[in-house]
Amino acid sequence: MRWKKQLLTLTPYQPGKSTESVKKLYNLDKIVKLASNENPYGCSDKAHAALQTASLSMAIYPDGYATNLREGVASFLGVEPEELIFGNGSDNIIQMISRALLHSEANTVMAIPTFSQYKHNAIIEGAEIIEVPLVNGEHDLDQMLAAIDENTNVVWLCSPNNPTGTYIPESKLVSFLEKVPQETLIVLDEAYYEYVVAEDYYQSINLTRNYSNLIVLRTFSKIYGLASLRVGYGVANPAIIKALEPAREPFNVNSFGQAVALAAIEDQGFIEECKRKNRENLARIYDFCDQNNLEYFPTQTNFILVDFKVDGDKVFQFLLEKGYIVRSGKALGFPTSVRITVGTEEENEGLLKVINEFLVKKETEGLTGK
Ligand SMILES: *Cc1c(COP(=O)(O)O)cnc(C)c1O
């Protein structure tokens, strides 16, 4: 068969290991998964109740326009319904954008390391990929701007960035937006928006009003705790949404996802509480790292990238065998780090105990990153 040749260079997305497979393999009775930045507190009770009570027929196609969810999100954000597009997760919107704008004569600019799906989709579309290294874990917007040319159809910004947890301050973002050509779409992926506490974080929804080439992506998968239902959305001016819509599958967001996400966005008390607990639990991890001279990037998210100065796969494997699944930094562009999702207080205490054991082993065996 004549597959697109770039497809043959790709491997499928490697997700964080599943708890069931690890349990069996190491004969463990409890597994704590801190690998995919899911909400350790699950989702709002109201969202959960919506799943039980929604009288949805599995035989009937979902509402392709996601009317009720659209109205709920629009009123929550203070935008018009026509300023929204929904995806089967925000991954699906990344795919739509790539499909709509990228091709073999176009290029696309992104940071490295950043979220893997921008590059993955750009490769499938055959676009040239221009990667601009992070500086101190942060986007180098000056270099990204310098990399943009007349063939740059999409620029990807991830703020806070996965896997570093760093964000772009408002003043830097605005001066970047001022200079990017009108014909280049700027994608601002805010999967962790709700966790941000930095005071100089921008109000991206307002920015979509001033910059007609900006789309903001958000998701119900992270703080909302609905990763398995696959609901994400994009916010942009109606002209962008209208142009993207034909690239969307007709029934991409399932009925259960629509109903539950609507209930979830209406319970902001739960979101506030998770945000607060995340910062408390994170403070404990910061303390531990500081006491043990472990370097990390200050994070605005529910994950933290910690540098052990040892092959990240070794740290990963050690923790795995003790029942804690994290992400090795090796596949994420930080070979001596691991990315840890902030868990509940109890989960973190358990994890830090095991990390402590690893540090003792590292010391006695003289492990290094080489
Ligand atoms: C998790 C994540 C996503 C994908 O989220 P879904 O809505 O579940 O597809 C997108 N971007 C970043 C940066 C993420 O970390």
XYZ file of C-alpha atoms and ligand atoms in Angstrom, residues 89-91 115 118 158 162 189 191-192 219 221-222 230, ligand 1:
29
model
C -10.492 15.915 23.922
C -8.347 18.894 23.004
C -6.123 16.389 21.175
C 3.405 18.527 24.204
C 1.669 19.219 17.832
C 1.768 25.546 25.444
C 3.924 20.246 29.336
C -2.860 25.300 24.595
C -4.748 22.331 29.294
C -3.663 23.329 32.827
C -9.927 20.611 28.307
C -9.448 16.075 31.095
C -7.202 17.655 33.688
C -12.839 13.037 26.076
C -3.305 16.465 28.487
C -2.987 17.517 27.488
C -3.775 17.719 26.354
C -4.827 16.740 25.896
O -5.931 16.743 26.587
P -7.243 16.012 26.088
O -8.255 17.093 26.175
O -7.447 14.906 27.035
O -7.063 15.549 24.684
C -3.492 18.761 25.506
N -2.449 19.562 25.751
C -1.651 19.383 26.812
C -0.511 20.301 27.018
C -1.882 18.354 27.705
O -1.053 18.154 28.728
